[in-house]
CSV table of C-alpha atoms and ligand atoms in Angstrom, one decimal:
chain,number,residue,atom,x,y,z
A,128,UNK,CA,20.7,16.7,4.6
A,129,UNK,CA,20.9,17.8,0.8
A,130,UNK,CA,24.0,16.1,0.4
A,131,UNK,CA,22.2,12.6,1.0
A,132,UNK,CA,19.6,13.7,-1.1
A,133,UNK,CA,16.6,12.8,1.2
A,134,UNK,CA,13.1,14.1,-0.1
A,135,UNK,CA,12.3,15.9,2.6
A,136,UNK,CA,13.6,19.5,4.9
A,137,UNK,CA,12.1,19.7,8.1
A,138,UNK,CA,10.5,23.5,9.4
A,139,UNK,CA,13.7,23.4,12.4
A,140,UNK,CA,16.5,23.6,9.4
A,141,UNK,CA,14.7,26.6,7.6
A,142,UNK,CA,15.3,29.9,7.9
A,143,UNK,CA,11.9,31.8,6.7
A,144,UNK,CA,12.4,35.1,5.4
A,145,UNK,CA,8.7,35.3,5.0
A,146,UNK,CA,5.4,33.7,5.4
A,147,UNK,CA,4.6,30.9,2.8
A,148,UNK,CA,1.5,29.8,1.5
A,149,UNK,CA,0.7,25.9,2.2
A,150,UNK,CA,1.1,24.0,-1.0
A,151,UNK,CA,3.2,26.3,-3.4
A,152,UNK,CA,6.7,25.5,-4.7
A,153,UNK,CA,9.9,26.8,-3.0
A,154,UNK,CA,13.5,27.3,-3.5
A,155,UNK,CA,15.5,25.9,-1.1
A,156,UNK,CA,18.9,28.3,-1.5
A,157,UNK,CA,22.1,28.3,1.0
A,158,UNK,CA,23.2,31.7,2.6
A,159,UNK,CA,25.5,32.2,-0.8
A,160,UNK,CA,22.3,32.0,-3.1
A,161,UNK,CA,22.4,28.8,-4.2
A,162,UNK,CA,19.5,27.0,-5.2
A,163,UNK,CA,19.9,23.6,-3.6
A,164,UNK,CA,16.5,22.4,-4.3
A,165,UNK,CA,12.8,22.9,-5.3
A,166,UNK,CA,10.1,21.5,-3.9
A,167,UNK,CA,6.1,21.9,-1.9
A,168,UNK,CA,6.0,23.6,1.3
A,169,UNK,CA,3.5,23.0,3.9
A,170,UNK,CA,3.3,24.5,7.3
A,171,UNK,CA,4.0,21.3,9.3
A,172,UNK,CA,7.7,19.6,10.8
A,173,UNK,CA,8.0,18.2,7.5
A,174,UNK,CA,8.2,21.6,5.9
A,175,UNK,CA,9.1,20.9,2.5
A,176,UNK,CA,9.1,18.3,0.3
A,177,UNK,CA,11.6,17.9,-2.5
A,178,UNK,CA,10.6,17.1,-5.9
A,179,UNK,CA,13.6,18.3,-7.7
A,180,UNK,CA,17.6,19.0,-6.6
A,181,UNK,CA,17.4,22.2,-9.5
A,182,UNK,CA,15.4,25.1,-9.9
A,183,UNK,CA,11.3,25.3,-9.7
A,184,UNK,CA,10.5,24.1,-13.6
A,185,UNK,CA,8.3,24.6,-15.5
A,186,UNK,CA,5.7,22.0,-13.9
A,187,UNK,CA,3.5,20.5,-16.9
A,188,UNK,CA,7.0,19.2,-18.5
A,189,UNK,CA,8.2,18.3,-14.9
A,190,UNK,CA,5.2,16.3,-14.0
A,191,UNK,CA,5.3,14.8,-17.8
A,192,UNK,CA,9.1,13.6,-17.3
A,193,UNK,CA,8.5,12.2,-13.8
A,194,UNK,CA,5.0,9.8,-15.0
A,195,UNK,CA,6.5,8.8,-18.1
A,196,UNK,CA,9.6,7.8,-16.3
A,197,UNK,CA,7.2,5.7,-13.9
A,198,UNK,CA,5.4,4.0,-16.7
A,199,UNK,CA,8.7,2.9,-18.7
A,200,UNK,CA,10.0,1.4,-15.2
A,201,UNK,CA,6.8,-0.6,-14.8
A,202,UNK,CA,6.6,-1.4,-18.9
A,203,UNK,CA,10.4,-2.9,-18.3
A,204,UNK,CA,9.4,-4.8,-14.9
A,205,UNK,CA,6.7,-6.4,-17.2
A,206,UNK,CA,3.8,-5.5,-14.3
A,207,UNK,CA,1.9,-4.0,-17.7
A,208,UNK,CA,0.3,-6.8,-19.4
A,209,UNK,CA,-3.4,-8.3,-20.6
A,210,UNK,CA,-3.8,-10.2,-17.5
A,211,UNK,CA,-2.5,-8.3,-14.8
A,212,UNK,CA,-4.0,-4.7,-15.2
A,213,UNK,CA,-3.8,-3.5,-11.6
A,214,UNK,CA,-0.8,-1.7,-10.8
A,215,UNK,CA,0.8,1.1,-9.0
A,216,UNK,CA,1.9,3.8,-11.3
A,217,UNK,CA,3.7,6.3,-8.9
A,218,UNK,CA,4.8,5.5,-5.3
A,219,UNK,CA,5.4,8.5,-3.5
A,220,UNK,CA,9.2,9.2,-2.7
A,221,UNK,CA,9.9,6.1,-4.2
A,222,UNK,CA,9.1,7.3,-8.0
A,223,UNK,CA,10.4,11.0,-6.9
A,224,UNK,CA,7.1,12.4,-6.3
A,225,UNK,CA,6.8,12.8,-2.4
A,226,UNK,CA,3.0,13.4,-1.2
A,227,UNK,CA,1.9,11.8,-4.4
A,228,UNK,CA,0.4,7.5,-4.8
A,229,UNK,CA,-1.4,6.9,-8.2
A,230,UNK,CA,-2.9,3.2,-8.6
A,231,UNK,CA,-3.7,2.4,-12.3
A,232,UNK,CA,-6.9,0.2,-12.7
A,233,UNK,CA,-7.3,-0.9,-16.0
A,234,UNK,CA,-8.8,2.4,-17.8
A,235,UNK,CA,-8.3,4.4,-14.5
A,236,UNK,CA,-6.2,6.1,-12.2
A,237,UNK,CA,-7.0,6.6,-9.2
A,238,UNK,CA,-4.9,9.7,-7.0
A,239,UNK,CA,-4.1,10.5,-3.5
A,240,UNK,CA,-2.1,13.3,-2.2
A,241,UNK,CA,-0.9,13.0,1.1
A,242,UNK,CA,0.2,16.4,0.3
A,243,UNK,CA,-1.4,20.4,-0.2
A,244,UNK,CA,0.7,20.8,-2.7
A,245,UNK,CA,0.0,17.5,-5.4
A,246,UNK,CA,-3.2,18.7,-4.9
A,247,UNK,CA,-2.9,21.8,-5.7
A,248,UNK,CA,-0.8,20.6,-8.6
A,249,UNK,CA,-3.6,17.6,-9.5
A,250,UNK,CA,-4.6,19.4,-12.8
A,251,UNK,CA,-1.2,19.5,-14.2
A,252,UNK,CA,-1.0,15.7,-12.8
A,253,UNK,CA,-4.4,14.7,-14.4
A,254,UNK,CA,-2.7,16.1,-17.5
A,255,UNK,CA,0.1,14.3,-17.5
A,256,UNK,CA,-1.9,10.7,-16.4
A,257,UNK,CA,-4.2,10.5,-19.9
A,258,UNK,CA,-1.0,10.6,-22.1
A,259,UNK,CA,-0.2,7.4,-20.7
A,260,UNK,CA,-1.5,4.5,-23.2
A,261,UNK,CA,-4.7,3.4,-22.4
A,262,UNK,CA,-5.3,6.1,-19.3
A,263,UNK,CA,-9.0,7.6,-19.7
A,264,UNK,CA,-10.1,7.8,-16.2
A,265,UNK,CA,-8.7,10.2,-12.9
A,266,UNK,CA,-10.4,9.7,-10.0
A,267,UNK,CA,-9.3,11.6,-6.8
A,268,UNK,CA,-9.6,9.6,-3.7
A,269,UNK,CA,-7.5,12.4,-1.7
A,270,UNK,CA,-10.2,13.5,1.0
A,271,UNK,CA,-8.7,11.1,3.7
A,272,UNK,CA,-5.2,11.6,3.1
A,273,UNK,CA,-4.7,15.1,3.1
A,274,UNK,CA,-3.5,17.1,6.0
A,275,UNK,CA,-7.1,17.1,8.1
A,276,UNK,CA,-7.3,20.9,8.1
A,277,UNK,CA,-7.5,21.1,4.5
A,278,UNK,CA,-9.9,17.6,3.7
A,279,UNK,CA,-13.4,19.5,4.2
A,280,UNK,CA,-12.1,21.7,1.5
A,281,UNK,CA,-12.0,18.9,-0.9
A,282,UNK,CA,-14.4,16.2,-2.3
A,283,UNK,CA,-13.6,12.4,-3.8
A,284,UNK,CA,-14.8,12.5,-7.1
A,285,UNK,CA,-13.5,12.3,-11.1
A,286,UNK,CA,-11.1,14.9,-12.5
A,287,UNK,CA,-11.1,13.1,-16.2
A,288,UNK,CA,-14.5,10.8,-17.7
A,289,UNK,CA,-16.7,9.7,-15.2
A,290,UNK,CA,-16.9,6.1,-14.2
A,291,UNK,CA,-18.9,4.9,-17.0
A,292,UNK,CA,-15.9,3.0,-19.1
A,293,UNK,CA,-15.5,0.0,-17.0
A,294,UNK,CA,-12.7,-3.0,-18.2
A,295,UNK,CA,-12.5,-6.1,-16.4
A,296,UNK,CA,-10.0,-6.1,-14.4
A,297,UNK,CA,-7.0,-8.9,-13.3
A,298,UNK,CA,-3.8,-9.4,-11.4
A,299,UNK,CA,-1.6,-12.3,-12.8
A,300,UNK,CA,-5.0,-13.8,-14.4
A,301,UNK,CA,-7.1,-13.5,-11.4
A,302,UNK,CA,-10.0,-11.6,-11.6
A,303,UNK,CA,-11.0,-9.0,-9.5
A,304,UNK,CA,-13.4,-5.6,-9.0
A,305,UNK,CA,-12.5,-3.4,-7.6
A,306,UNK,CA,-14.3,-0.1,-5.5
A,307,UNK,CA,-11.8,2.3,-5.8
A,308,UNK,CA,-14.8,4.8,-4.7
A,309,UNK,CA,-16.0,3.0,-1.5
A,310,UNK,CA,-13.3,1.0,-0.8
A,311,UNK,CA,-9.8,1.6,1.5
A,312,UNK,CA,-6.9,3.3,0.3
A,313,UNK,CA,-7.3,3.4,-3.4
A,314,UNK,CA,-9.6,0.1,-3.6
A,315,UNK,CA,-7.1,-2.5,-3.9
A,316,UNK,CA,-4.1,-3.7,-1.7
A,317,UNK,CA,-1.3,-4.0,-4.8
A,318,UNK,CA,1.3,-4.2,-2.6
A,319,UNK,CA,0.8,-7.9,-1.8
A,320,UNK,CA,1.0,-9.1,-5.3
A,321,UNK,CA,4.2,-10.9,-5.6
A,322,UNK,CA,2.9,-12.3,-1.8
A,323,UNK,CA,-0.5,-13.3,-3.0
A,324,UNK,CA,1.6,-15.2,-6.2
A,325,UNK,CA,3.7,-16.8,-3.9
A,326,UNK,CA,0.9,-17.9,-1.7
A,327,UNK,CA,-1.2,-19.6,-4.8
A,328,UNK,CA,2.4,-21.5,-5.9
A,329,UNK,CA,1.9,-23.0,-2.2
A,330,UNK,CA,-1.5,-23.9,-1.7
A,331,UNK,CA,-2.8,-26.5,-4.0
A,332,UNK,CA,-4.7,-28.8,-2.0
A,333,UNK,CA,-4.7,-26.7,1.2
A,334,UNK,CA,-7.6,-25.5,3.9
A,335,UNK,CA,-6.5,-21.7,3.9
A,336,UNK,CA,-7.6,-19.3,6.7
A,337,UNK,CA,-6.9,-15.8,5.2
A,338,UNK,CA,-7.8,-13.2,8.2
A,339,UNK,CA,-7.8,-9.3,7.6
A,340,UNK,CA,-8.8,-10.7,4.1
A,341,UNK,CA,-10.3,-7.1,2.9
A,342,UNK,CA,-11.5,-8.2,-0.8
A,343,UNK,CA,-9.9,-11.5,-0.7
A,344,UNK,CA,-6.8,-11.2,-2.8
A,345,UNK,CA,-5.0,-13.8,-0.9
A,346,UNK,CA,-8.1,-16.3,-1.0
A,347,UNK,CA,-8.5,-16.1,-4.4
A,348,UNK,CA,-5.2,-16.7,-5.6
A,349,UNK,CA,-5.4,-19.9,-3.2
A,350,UNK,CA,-8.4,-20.9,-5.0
A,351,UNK,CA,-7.3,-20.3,-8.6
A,352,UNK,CA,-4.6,-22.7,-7.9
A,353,UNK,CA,-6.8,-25.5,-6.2
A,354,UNK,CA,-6.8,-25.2,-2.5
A,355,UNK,CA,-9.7,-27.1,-0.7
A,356,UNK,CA,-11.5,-24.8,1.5
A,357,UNK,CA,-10.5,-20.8,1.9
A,358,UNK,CA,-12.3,-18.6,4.8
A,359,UNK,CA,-11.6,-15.0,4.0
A,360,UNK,CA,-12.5,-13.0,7.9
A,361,UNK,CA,-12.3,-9.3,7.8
A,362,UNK,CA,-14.5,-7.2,10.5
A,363,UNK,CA,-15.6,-5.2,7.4
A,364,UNK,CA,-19.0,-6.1,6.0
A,365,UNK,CA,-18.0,-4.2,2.1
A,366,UNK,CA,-15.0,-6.2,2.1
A,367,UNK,CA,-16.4,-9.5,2.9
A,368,UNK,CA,-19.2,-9.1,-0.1
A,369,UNK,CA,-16.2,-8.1,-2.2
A,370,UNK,CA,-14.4,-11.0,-1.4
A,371,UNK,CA,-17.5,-13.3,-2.3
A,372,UNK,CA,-18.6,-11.3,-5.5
A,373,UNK,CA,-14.6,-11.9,-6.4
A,374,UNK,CA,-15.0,-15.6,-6.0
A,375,UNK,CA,-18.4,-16.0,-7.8
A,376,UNK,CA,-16.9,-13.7,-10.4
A,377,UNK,CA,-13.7,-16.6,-11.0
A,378,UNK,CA,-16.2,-19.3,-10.7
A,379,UNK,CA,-14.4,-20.3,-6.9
A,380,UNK,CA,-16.7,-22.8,-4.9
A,381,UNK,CA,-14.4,-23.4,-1.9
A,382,UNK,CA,-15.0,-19.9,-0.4
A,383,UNK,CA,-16.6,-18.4,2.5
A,384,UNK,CA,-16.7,-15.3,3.3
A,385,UNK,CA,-17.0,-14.2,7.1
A,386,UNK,CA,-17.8,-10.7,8.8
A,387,UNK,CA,-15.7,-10.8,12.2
A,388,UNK,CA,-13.1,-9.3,14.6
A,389,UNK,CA,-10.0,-11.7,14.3
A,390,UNK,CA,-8.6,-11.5,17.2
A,391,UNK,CA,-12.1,-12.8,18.4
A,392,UNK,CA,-12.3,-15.5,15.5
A,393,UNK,CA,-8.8,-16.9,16.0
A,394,UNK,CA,-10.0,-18.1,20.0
A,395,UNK,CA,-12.6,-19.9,18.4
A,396,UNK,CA,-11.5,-23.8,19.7
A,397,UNK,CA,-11.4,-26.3,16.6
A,398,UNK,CA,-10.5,-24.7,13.4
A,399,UNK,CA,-6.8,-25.4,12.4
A,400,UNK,CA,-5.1,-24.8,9.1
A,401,UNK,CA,-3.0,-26.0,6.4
A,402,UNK,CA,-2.4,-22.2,5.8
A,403,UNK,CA,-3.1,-18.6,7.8
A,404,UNK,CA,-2.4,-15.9,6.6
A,405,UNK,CA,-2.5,-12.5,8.5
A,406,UNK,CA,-2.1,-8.9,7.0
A,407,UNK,CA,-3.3,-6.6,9.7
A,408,UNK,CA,-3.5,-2.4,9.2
A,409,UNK,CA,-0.8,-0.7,10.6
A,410,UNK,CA,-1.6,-0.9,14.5
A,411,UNK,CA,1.3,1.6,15.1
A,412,UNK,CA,0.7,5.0,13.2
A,413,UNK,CA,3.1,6.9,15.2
A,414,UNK,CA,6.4,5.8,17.5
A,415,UNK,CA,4.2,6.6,20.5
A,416,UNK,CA,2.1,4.4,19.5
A,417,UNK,CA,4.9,1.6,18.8
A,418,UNK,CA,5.3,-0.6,21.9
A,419,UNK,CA,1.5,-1.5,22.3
A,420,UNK,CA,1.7,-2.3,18.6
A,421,UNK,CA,4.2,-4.5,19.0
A,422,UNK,CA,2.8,-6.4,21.9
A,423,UNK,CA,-0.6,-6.6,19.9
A,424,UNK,CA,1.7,-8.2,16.9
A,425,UNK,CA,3.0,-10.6,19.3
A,426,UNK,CA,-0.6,-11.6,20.6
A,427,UNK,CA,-2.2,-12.2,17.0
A,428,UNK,CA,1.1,-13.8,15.8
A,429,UNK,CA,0.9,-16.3,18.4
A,430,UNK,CA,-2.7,-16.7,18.0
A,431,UNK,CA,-2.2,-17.6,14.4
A,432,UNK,CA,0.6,-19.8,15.2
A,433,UNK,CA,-1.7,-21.9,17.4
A,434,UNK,CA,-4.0,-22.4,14.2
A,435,UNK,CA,-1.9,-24.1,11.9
A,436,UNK,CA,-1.8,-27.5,11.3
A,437,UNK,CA,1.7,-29.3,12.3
A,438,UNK,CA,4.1,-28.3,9.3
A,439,UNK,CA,1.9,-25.8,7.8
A,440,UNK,CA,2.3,-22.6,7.1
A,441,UNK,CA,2.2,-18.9,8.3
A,442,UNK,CA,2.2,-16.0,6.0
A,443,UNK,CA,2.4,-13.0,8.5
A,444,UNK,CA,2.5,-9.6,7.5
A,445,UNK,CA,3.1,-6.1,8.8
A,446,UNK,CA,2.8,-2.8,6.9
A,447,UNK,CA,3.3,0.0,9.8
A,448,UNK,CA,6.0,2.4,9.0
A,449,UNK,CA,7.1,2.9,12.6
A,450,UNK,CA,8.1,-1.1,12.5
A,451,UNK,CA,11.4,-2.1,10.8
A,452,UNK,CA,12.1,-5.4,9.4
A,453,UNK,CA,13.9,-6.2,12.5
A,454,UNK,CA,11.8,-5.6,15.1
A,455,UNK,CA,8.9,-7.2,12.4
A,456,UNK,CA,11.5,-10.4,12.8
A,457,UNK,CA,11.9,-9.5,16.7
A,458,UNK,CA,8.3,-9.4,17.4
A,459,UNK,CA,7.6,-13.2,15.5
A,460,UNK,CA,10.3,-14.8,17.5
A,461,UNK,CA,9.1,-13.9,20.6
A,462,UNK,CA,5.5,-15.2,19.7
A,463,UNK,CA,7.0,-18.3,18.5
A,464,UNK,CA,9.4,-19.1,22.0
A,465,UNK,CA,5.6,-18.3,23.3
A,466,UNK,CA,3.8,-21.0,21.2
A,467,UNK,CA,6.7,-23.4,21.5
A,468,UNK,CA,7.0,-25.4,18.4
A,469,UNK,CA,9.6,-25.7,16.0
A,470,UNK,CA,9.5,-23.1,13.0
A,471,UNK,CA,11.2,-22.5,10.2
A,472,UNK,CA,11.4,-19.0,8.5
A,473,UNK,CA,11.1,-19.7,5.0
A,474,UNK,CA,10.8,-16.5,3.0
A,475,UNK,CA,11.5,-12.9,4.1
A,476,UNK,CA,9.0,-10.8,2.4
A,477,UNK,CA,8.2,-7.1,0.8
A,478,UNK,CA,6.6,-5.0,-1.7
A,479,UNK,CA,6.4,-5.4,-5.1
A,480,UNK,CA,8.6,-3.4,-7.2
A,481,UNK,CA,5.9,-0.7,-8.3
A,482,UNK,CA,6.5,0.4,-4.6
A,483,UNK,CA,10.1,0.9,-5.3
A,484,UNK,CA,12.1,2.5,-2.4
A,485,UNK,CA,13.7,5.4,-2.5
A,486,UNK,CA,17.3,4.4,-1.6
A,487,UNK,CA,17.7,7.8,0.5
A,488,UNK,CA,14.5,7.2,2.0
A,489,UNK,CA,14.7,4.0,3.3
A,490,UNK,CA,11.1,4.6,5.3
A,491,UNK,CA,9.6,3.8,2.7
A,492,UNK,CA,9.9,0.3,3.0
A,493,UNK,CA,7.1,-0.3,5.3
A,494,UNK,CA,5.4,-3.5,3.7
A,495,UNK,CA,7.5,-6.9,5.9
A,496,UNK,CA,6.2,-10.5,5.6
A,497,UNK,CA,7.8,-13.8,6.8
A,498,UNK,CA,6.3,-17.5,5.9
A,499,UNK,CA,7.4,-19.7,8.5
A,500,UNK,CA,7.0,-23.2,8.4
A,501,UNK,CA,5.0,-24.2,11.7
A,502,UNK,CA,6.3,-27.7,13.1
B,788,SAH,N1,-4.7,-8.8,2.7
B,788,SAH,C1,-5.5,-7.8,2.1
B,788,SAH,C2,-5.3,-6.5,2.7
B,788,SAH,C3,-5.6,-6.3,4.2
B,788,SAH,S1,-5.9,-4.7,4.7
B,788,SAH,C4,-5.3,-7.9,0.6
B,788,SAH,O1,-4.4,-8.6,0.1
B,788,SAH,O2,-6.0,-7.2,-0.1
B,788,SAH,C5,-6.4,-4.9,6.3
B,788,SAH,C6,-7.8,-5.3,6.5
B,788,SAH,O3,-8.0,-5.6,7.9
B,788,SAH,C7,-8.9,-4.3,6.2
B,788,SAH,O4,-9.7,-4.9,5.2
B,788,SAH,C8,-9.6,-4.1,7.5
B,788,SAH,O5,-11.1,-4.0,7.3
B,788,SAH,C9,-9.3,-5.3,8.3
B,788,SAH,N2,-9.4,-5.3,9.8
B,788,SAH,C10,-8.8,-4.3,10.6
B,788,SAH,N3,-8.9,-4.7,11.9
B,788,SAH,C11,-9.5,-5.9,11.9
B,788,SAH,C12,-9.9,-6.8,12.9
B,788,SAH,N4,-9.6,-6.5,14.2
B,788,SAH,N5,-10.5,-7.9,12.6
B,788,SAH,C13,-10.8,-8.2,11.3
B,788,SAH,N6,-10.5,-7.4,10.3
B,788,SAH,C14,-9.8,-6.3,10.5
């Protein structure tokens, strides 16, 4: 397991020679004393989680080294610039920091630990987040990802300033808000960005049906490059008004903004489209849960196939862990031999690069898209 230097030791290979408080940092030694590794423990099948393959060390420098190594990687992908302010700063395994996601919006970070032990460590993280240039704002957002025993222990709320410094805030030019306090996950899906881009380069001219729209990312880069008519749907009143205060806020006409299940909306008889998108929440959470998620894949890929326009196009997404890119692939096939036209898969799609994977953690590639061409 060390040898292929995956993040994480699972309780069943440990041998406890005592009982260990959830959060703290371990040693992981080998029966000749040999520290192997250092990293959080928790109580749970996924017992410890590697942060370093040395010695505990001294943490402020550790967590220093680690987020300044993040930032220089995002600096040298060029995702830090004037117009495009929204980014992902640390992506769990994938930047070496297992338990730990920190979104950067504008002026602020906003944290969540998936772990007891980043939280435990979230002063020493704070610390090392407002040395970054232009960093002046921590907000934790960790009360829903935390192990549930331990979330009515903690609050949401601001670790550094308070909410008051506010910058207007953009992805490739776009403008957005964002409400990283009331909204889901950290307030902002910046996964899809190199998706929405691709997206707006296709859409000029177009009537665009974006469902599970949350705050309209996808509709609004449609709109900024001239599509005719974009319906955001999303069963979530907040993200519906954030999706029509983000298109007053560009100045967008051609939007509406609707509050409704899609799976309902999508039997609705006439509407057809030039193009639909569909980026659902993970419906499979767990591998139990993995064979009614795929049939409910198959039914709303189908169903979105049905609503394009002859040759238009499908942008279908899934982000569930439990789903690899093949079975993603799988899944779409078998809605299309249900449909019956022709398709043509187009584009095989991910995550953007601030969501780099960990090459000896390859579940972390959980975001999957396809465009298919819809004859
Ligand atoms: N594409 C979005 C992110 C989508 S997240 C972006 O680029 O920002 C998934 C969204 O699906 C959430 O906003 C959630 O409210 C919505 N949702 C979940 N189930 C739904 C359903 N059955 N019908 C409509 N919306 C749903």
């Amino acid at each position: 397991m060390l040898g292929m230097r995956h993040p994480w030791i699972f309780s069943g290979a440990l041998d406890l020679q005592e009982q260990i408080e959830d959060g703290v940092w371990v040693e992981v030694v080998n029966r000749q004393d040999i520290v192997l590794a250092s990293g959080h423990y928790q109580n749970h099948s996924i017992a410890i989680r590697i942060l370093d393959f040395a010695p505990v060390p001294d943490k402020q420098a550790f967590y220093n080294q680690r987020v300044e190594g993040a930032y220089h990687l995002r600096k040298r992908l060029n995702l830090i610039r004037n117009d495009s302010n929204i980014w992902r700063l640390i992506h769990g395994e994938g930047d070496q920091l297992p338990g730990l996601i920190v979104d950067i919006y504008g002026n602020t970070a906003v944290v969540q630990c998936h772990s007891i032990g980043m939280h435990r460590d979230l002063p020493l993280i704070s610390q090392s987040l407002i040395q970054l240039d232009g960093i002046n704002q921590v907000f934790d957002k960790s009360a829903e990802t935390l192990p549930t025993q331990y979330r009515q222990t903690v609050q949401n709320g601001y670790i550094v300033g308070d909410g008051s410094i506010k910058v207007p805030l953009f992805e490739n030019g776009v403008a957005f808000k964002v409400d990283w306090e009331q909204g889901q996950k950290t307030g902002f899906f910046i996964d899809q960005r190199d998706n929405r881009k691709l997206l707006g380069d296709l859409a000029h001219g177009c009537d665009v049906l974006n469902a599970f729209s949350y705050s309209g990312g996808f509709s609004m880069y449609a709109l900024a490059n001239g599509a005719r008519k974009v319906i955001s749907v999303d069963q979530s009143e907040k993200a519906i008004r954030w999706a029509n205060e983000n298109a007053l806020l560009n100045g967008f006409r051609a939007h509406q903004g609707i509050t409704a299940n899609v799976f309902e909306y999508l039997q609705e008889p006439d509407n057809h489209w030039d193009i639909v998108i569909i980026d659902p929440p993970a419906f499979a959470k767990s591998l139990q849960k993995k064979h009614n998620a795929v049939q409910a894949y198959k039914r709303l890929n189908a169903a979105a196939m049905r609503k394009v326009k002859p040759n238009g196009l499908l942008f279908t997404f899934s982000c569930s862990q439990v789903i690899d890119r093949e079975l993603f692939q799988h899944t779409i096939v078998s809605a299309a031999m249900e449909v019956g036209r022709p398709m043509q898969v187009l584009y095989a799609l991910s995550q953007g690069a601030d969501h780099p994977i960990n090459i000896y953690h390859p579940e972390g590639h959980y975001l999957k898209g396809l465009v298919v061409q819809v004859g």
